[in-house]
CSV table of C-alpha atoms and ligand atoms in Angstrom, one decimal:
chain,number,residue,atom,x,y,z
A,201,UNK,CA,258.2,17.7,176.0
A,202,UNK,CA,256.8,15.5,172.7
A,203,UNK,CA,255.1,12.4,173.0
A,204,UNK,CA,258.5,10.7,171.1
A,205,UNK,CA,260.3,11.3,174.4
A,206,UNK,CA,259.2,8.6,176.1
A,207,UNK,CA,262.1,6.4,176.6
A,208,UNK,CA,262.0,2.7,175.0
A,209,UNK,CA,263.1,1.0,177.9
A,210,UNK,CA,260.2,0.5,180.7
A,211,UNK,CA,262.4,-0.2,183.4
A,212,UNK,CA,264.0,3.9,182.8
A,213,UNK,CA,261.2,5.4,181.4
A,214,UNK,CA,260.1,8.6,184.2
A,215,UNK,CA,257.9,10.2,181.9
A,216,UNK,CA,254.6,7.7,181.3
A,217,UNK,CA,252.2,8.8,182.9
A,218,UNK,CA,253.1,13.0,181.9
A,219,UNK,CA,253.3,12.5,178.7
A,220,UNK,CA,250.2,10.8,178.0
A,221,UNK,CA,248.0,13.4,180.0
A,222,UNK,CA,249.5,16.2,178.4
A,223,UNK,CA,249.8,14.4,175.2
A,224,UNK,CA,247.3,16.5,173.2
A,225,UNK,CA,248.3,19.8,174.6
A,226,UNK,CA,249.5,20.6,170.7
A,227,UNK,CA,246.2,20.2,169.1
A,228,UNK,CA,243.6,22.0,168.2
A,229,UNK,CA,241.1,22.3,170.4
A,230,UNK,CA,237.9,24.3,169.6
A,231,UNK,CA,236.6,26.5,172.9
A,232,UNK,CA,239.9,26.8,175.1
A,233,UNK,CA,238.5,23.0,176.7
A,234,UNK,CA,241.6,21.1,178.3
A,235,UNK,CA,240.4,17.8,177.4
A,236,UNK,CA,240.2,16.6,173.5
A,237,UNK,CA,236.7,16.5,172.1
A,238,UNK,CA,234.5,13.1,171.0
A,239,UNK,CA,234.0,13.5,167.5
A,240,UNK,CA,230.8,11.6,166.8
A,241,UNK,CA,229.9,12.5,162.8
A,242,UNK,CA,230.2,10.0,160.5
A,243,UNK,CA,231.4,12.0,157.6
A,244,UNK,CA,234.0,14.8,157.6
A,245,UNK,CA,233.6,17.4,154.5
A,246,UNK,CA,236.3,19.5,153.5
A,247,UNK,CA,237.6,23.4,152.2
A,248,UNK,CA,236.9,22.8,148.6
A,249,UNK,CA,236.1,19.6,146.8
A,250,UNK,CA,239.9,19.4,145.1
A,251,UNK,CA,240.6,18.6,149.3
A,252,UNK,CA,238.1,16.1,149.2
A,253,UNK,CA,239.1,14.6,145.5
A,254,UNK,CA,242.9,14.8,147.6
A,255,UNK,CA,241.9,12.8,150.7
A,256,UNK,CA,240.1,9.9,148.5
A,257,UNK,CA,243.3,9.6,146.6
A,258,UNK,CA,245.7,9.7,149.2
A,259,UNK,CA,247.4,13.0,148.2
A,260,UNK,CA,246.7,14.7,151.6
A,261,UNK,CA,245.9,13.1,155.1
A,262,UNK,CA,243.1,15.1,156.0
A,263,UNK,CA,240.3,13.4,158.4
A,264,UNK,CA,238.8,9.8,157.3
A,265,UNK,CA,236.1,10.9,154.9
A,266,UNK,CA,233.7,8.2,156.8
A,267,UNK,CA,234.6,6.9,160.3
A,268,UNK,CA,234.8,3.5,159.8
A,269,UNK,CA,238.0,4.1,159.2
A,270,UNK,CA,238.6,6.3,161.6
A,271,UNK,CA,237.9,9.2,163.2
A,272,UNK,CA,240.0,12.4,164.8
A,273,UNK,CA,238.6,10.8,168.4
A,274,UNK,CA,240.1,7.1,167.5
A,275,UNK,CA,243.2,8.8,165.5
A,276,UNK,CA,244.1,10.5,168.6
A,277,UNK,CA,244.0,7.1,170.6
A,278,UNK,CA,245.9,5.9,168.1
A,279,UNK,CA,248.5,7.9,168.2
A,280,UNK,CA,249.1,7.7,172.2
A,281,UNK,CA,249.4,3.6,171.6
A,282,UNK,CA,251.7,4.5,168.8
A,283,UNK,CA,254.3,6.7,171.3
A,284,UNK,CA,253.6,4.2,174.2
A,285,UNK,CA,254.9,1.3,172.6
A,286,UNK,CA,258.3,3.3,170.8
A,287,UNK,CA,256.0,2.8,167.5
A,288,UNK,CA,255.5,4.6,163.9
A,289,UNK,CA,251.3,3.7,163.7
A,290,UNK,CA,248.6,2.1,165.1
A,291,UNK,CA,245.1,1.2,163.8
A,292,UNK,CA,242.5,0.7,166.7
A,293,UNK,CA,239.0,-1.8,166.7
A,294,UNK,CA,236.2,-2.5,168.3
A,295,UNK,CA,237.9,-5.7,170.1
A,296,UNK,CA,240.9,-7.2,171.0
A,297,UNK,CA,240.0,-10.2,168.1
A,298,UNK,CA,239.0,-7.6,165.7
A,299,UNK,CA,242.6,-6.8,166.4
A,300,UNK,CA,244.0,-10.3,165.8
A,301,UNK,CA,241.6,-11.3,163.1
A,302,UNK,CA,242.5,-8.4,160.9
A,303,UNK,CA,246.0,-8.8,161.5
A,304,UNK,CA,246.0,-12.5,160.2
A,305,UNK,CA,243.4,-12.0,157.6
A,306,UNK,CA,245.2,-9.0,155.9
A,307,UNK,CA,248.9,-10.2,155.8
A,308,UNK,CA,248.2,-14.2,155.4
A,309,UNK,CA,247.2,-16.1,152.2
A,310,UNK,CA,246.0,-19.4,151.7
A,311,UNK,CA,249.9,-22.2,151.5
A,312,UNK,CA,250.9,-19.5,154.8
A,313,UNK,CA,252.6,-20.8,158.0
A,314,UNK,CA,252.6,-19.1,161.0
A,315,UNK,CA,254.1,-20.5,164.1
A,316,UNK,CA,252.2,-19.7,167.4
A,317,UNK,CA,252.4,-20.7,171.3
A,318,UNK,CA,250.8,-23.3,172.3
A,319,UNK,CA,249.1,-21.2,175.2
A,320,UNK,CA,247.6,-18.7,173.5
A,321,UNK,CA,244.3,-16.7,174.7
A,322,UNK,CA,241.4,-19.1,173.8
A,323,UNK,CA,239.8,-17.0,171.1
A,324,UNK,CA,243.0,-16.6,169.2
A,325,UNK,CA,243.5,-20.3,169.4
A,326,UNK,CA,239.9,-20.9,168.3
A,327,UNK,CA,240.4,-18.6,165.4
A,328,UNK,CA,243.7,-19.4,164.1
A,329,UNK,CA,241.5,-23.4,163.7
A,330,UNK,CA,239.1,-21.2,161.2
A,331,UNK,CA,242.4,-20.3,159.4
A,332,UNK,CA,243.6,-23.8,159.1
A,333,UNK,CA,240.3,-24.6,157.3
A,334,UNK,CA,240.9,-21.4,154.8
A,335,UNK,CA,244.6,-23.4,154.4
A,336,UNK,CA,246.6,-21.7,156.5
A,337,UNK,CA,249.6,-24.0,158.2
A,338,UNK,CA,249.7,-23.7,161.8
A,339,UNK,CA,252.3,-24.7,164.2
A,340,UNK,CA,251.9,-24.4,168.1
A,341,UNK,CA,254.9,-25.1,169.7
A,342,UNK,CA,256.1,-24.3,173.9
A,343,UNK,CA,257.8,-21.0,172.9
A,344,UNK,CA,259.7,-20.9,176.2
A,345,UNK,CA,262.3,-22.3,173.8
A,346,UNK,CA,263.7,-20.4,170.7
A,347,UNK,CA,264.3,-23.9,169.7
A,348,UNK,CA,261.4,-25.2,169.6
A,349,UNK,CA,260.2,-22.2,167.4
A,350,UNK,CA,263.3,-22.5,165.2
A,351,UNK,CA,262.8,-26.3,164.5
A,352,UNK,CA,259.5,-25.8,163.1
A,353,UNK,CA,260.1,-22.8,160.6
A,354,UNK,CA,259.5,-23.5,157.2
A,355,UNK,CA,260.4,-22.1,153.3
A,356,UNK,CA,256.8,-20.1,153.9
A,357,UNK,CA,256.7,-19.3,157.6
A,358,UNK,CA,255.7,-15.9,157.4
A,359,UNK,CA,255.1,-14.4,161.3
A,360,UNK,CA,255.6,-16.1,164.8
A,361,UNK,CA,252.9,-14.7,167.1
A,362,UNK,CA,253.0,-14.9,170.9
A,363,UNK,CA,251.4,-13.3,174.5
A,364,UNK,CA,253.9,-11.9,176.5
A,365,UNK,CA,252.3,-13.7,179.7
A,366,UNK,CA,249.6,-16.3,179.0
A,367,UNK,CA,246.4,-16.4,180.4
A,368,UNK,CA,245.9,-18.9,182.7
A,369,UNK,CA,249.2,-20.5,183.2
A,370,UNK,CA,251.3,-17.0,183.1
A,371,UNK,CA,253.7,-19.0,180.8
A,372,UNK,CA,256.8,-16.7,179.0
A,373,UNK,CA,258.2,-17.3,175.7
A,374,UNK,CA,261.6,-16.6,175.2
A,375,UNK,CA,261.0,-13.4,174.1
A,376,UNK,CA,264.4,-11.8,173.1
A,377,UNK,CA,265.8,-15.1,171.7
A,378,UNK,CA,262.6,-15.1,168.9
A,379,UNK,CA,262.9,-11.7,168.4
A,380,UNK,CA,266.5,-12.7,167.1
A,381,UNK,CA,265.4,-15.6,165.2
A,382,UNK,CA,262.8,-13.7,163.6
A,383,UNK,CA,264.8,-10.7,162.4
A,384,UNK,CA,267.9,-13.6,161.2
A,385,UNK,CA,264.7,-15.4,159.3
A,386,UNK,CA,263.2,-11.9,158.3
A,387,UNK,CA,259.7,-13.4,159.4
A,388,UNK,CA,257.0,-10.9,161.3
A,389,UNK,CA,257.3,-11.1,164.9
A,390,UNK,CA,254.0,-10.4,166.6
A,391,UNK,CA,253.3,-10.2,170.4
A,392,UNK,CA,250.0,-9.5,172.2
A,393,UNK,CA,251.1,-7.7,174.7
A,394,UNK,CA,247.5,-7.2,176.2
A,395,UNK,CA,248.0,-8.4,180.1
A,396,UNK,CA,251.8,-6.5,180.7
A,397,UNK,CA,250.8,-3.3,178.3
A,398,UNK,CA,253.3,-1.0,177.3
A,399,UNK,CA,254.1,0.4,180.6
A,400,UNK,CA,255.0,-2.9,182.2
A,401,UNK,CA,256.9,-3.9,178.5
A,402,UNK,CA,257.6,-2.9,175.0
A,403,UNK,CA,257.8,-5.5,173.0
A,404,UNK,CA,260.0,-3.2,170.9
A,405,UNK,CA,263.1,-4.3,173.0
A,406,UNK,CA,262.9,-7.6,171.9
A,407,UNK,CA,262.3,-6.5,168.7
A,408,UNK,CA,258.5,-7.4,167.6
A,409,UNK,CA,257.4,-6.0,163.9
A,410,UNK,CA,253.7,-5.6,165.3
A,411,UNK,CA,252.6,-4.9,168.8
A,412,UNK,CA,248.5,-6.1,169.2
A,413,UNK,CA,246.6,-5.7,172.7
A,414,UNK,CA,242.8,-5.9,173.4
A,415,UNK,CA,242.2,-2.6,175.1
A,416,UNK,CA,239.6,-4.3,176.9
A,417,UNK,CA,241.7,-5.4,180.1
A,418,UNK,CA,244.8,-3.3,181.5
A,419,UNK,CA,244.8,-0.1,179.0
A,420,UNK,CA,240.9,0.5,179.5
A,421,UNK,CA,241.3,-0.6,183.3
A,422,UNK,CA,237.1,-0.8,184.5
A,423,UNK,CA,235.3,-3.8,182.7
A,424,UNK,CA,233.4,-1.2,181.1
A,425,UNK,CA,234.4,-1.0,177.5
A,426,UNK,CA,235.9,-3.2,174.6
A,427,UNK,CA,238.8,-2.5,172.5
A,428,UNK,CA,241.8,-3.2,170.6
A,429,UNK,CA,244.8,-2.3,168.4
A,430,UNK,CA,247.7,-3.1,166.3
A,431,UNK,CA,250.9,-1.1,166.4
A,432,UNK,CA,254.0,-0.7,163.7
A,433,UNK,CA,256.7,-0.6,165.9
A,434,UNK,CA,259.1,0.2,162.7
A,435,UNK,CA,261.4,-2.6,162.8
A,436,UNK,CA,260.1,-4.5,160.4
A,437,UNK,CA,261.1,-3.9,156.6
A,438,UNK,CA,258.0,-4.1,154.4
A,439,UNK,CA,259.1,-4.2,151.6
A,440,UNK,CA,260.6,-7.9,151.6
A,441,UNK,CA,256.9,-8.9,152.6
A,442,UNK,CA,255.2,-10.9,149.8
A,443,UNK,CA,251.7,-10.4,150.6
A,444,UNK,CA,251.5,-6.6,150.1
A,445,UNK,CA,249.0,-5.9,147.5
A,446,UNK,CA,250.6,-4.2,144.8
A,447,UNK,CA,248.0,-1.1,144.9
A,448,UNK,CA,250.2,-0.5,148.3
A,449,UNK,CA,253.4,-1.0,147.8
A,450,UNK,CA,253.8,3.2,147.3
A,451,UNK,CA,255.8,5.5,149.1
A,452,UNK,CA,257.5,5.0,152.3
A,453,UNK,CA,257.7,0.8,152.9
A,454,UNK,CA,257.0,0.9,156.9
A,455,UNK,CA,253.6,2.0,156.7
A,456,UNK,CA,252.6,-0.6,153.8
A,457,UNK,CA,252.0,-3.0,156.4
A,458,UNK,CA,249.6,-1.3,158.9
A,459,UNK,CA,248.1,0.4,155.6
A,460,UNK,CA,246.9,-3.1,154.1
A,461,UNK,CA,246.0,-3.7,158.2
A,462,UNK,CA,244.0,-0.8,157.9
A,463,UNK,CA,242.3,-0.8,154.5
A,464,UNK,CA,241.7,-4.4,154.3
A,465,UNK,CA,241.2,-4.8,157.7
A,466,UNK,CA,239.7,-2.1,158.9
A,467,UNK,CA,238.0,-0.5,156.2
A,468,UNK,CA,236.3,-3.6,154.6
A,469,UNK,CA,235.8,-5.6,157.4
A,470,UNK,CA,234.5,-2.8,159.6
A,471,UNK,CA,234.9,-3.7,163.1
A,472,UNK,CA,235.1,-0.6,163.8
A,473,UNK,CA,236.1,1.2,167.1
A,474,UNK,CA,233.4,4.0,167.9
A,475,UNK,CA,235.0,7.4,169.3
A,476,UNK,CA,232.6,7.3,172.2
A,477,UNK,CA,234.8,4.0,173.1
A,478,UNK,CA,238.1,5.6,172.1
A,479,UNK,CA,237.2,8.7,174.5
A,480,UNK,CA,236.6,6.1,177.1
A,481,UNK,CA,239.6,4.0,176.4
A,482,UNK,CA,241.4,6.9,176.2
A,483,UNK,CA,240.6,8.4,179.8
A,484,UNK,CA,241.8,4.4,180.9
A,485,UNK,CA,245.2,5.2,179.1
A,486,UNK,CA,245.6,7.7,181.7
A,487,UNK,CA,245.4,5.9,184.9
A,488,UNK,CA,247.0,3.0,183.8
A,489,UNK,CA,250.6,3.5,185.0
A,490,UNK,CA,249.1,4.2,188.3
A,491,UNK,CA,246.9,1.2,188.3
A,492,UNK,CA,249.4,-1.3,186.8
A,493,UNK,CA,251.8,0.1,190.0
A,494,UNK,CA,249.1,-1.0,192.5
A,495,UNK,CA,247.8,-4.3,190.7
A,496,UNK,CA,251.2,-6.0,190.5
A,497,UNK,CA,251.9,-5.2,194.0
A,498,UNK,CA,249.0,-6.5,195.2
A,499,UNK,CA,249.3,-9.4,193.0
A,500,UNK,CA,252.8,-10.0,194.2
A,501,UNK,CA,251.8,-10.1,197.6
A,502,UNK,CA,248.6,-12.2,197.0
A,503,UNK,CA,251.3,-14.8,195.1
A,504,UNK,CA,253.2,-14.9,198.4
A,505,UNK,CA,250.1,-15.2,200.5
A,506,UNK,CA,249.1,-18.2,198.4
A,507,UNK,CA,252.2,-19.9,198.0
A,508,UNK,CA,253.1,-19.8,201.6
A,509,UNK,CA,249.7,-20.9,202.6
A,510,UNK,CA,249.7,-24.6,203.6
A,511,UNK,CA,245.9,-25.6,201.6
A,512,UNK,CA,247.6,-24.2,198.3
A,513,UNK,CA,249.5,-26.8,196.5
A,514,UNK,CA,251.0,-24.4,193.7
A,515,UNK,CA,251.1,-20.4,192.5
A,516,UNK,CA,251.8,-19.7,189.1
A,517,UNK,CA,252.7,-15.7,188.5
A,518,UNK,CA,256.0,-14.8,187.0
A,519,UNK,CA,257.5,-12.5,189.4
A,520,UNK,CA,257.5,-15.6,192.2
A,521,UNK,CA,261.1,-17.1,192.3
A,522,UNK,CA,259.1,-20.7,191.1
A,523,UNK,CA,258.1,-19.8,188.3
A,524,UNK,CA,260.6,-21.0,185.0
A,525,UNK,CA,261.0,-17.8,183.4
A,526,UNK,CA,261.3,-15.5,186.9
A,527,UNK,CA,264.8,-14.3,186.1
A,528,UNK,CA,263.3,-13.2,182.4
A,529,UNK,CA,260.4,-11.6,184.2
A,530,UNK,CA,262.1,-9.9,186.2
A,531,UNK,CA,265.2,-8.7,183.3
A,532,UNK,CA,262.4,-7.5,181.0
A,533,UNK,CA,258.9,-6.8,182.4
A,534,UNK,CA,258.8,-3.6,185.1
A,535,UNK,CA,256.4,-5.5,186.7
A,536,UNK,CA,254.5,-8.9,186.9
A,537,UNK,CA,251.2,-7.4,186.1
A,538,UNK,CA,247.4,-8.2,187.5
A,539,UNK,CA,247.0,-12.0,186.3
A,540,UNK,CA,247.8,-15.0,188.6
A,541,UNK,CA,246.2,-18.6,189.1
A,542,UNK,CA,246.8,-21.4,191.4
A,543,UNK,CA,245.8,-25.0,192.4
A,544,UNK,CA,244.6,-25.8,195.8
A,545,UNK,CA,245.9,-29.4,197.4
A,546,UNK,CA,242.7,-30.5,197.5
A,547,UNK,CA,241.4,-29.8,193.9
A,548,UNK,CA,238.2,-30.9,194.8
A,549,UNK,CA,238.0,-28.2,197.5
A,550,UNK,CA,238.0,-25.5,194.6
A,551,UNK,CA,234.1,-25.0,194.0
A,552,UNK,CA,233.6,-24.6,197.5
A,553,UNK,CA,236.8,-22.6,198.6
A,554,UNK,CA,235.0,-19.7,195.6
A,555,UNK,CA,231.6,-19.9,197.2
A,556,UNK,CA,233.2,-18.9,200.4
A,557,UNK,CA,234.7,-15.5,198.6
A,558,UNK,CA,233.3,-11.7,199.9
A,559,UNK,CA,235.5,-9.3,197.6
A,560,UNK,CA,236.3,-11.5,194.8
A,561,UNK,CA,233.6,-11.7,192.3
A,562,UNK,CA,233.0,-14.9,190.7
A,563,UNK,CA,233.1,-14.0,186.5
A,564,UNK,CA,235.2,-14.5,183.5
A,565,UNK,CA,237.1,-11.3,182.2
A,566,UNK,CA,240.7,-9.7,183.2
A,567,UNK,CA,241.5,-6.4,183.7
A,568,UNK,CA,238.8,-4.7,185.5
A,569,UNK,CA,238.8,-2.4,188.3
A,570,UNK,CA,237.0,-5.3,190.9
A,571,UNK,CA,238.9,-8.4,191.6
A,572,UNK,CA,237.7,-11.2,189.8
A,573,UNK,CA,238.1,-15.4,190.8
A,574,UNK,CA,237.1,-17.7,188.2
A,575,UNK,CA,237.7,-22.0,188.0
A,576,UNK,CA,238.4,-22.5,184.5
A,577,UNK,CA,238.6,-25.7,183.7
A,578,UNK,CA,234.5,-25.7,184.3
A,579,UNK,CA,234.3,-22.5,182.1
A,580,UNK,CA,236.8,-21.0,179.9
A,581,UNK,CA,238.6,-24.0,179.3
A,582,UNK,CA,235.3,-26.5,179.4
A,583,UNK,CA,234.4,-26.6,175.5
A,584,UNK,CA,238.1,-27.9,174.6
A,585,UNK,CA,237.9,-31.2,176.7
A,586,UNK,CA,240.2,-32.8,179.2
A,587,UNK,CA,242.5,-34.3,177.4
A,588,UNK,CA,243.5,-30.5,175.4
A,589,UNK,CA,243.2,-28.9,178.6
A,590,UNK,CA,246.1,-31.0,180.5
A,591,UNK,CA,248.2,-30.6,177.1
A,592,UNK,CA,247.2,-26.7,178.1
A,593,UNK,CA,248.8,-27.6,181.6
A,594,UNK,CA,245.0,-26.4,182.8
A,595,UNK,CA,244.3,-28.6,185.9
A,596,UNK,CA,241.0,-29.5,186.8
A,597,UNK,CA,241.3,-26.9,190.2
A,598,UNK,CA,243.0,-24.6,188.4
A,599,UNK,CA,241.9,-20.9,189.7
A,600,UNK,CA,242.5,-17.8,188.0
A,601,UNK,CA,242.5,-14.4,189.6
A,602,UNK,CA,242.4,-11.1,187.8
A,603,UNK,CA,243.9,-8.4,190.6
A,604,UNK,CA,241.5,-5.1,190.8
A,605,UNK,CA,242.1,-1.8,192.5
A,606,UNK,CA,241.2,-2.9,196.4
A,607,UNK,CA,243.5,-2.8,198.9
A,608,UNK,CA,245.8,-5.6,199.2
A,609,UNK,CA,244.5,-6.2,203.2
A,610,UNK,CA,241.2,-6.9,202.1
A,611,UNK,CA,242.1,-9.3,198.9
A,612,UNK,CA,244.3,-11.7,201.1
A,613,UNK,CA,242.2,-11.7,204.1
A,614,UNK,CA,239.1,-12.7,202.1
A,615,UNK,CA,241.3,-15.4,200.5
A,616,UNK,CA,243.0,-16.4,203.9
A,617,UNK,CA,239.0,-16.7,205.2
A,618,UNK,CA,237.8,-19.2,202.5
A,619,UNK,CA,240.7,-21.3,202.8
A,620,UNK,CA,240.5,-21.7,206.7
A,621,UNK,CA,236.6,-22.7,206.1
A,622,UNK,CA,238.1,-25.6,204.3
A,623,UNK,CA,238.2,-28.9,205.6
B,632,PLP,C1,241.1,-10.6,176.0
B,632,PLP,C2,242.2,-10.9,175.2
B,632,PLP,C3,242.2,-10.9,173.8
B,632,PLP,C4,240.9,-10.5,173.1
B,632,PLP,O1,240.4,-9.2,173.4
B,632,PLP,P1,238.9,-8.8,173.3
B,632,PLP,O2,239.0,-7.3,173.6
B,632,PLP,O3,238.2,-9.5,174.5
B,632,PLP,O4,238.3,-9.2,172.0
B,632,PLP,C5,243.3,-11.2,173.1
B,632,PLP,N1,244.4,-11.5,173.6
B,632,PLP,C6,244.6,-11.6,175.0
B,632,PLP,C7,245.9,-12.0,175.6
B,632,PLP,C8,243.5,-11.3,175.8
B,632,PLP,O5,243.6,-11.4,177.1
């Protein structure tokens, strides 16, 4: 079986977790070992110096000749993200925004538009105001609504970036329609895909050019590590992009995009992902089928919990039948993934009702193996003021919950404890 078996569609797809443990069963390994080495040397020498003379002028592939832009440890982890997500390249970094900032830096000039969601992950919303100041155009619109994202596009829109499930409110664009307007428009569709991951959802289906997650939360899985990546998924054609430096418009036009991504981004910027991390990240790619299987269940069931429980005024998590874009969900996404937040009735309560948690661990961060609670309109969401945070549809006892490995039983009866110790 090769790697480029794997089904694109999630919801048929047999084969995840297989093909990713035995996904470097063809390569070389030195010593008979079953597991793929960390390469840690910064330099990589070659058979003769006409090999090396090749590799600098991009006659051969041959290993990186210096690891910041790669190594064979981060090229393998590439390649596993690639065939995850149905896609022809990836180029990994240190962090999820190393991922994002690249992206926009490389492929945007100064007069660009870009057309975002209005409830993107903070950072990315913090950074795209840096690129407004480097005169970049930015719309944020709801993106539940192709509509709202058509109205909006302009002579120089040149991508549309969204999440695939926001982070706090678990909001879903209209994923499919925008895929369609983008491809009409022939303007870069890019998803972060970071909370569902490619096991939950390809955002090939709905026909995104690039894919980007931080490997930080559901591929690494433990709270351990820090990563992230940007993926080709093919679709896009290259060629009729018009900020491809001329030096790489050569050769075959789908890799000119993740090339510049790589060179420009990678390369010269240098947030680079060590292969120490990639090992790590890569032994998280392993498990996470498994562990995206028992985090949405347990979230699911902790959603119920909640919603039915007479101190919580509302749940917010996509696979509950409330929630707008259930029926979407539930078409596209295997599963509803680890994220989930909620408002008490008595939003004053919510301080009080965390200090009274045993499992949950109060801290900021998603993804990790330990179930974490955080308020965050007194943290994440604090810097951005009240007034931004209810445009953000952030309440003041809004609580966020990122879904861990424990057993459900012991999630919802330390939830079910703290709210009958309130008033
Ligand atoms: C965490 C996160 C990021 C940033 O990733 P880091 O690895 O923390 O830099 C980007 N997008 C989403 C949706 C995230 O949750």
């Amino acid at each position: 079986m090769k790697p480029t078996d794997i089904n694109s569609d999630a919801s048929k797809k047999t084969d995840f977790t297989t093909s990713i443990v035995h996904f470097d069963r063809n390569m070389p390994h030195a010593n008979g070992a079953i597991h793929y080495p960390v390469h840690p040397s910064t330099q990589y020498t070659y058979d003769s110096v006409n090999a090396l003379i090749d590799v600098f002028q991009g006659k051969s592939k041959g290993n990186s000749p210096y690891s910041r832009q790669g190594t064979p440890t981060t090229a393998v982890l590439e390649a596993k993200l690639a065939s995850i997500e149905d896609g022809d390249g990836a180029v990994v970094f240190a962090t999820g925004m190393a991922a994002i900032t690249a992206t926009f830096l490389t492929l945007l000039k100064h007069g660009d538009h870009v057309v975002v969601s209005e409830y993107l992950f903070g950072n990315t919303a913090s950074l795209l105001n840096t690129l407004e100041s480097f005169g970049i155009q930015v719309s944020k619109v709801d993106s539940s609504t192709v509509e709202n994202v058509r109205s909006v596009l302009r002579e120089n829109t040149r991508m549309v970036f969204v999440e695939t499930v926001a982070n706090p409110g678990t909001q879903v664009p209209d994923l499919r329609a925008i895929g369609d307007l983008c491809e009409e428009k022939k303007v870069l569709y890019i998803v972060d895909n970071t909370i569902l991951s490619a096991y939950l959802f390809k955002p090939k289906i709905v026909k995104a050019s690039l894919v980007i997650h931080s490997l930080t939360k559901s591929v690494a899985g433990q709270g351990q590590i820090l990563g992230g990546v940007v993926i080709n998924t093919g679709l896009y054609d290259w060629s009729l992009y018009p900020n491809i430096f001329s030096g790489y418009q050569k050769g075959d036009a789908n890799k000119w995009g993740l090339m510049q991504i790589r060179k420009k981004g990678l390369r010269d910027m240098g947030a680079t992902l060590t292969s120490q991390a990639a090992h790590i990240i890569s032994l998280g790619l392993e498990t996470l089928a498994i562990r995206m299987d028992r985090s949405s269940e347990t979230a699911l069931k902790i959603a119920l919990f909640l919603e039915n429980h007479q101190h919580v005024a509302k749940v917010y998590y996509p696979f509950l039948a409330s929630h707008p874009a259930c029926a979407q969900a539930k078409k596209n996404f295997k599963a509803g993934a680890w994220l989930l937040s909620f408002e008490l009735k008595q939003a004053d309560n919510c301080l009080a009702f965390v200090e009274k948690l045993r499992v949950f661990i109060k801290a900021t961060g998603l993804g990790d193996t330990r179930s974490l609670i955080i308020p965050v309109a007194h943290t994440i969401f604090w810097e951005m003021g009240s007034e931004k945070r209810a445009d953000m549809q952030i309440s003041d006892g809004m609580l966020r919950i990122s879904v861990g490995l424990e057993e459900s039983d012991s999630l919802i009866a330390d939830l079910n404890q703290a709210l009958d110790a309130l008033e």
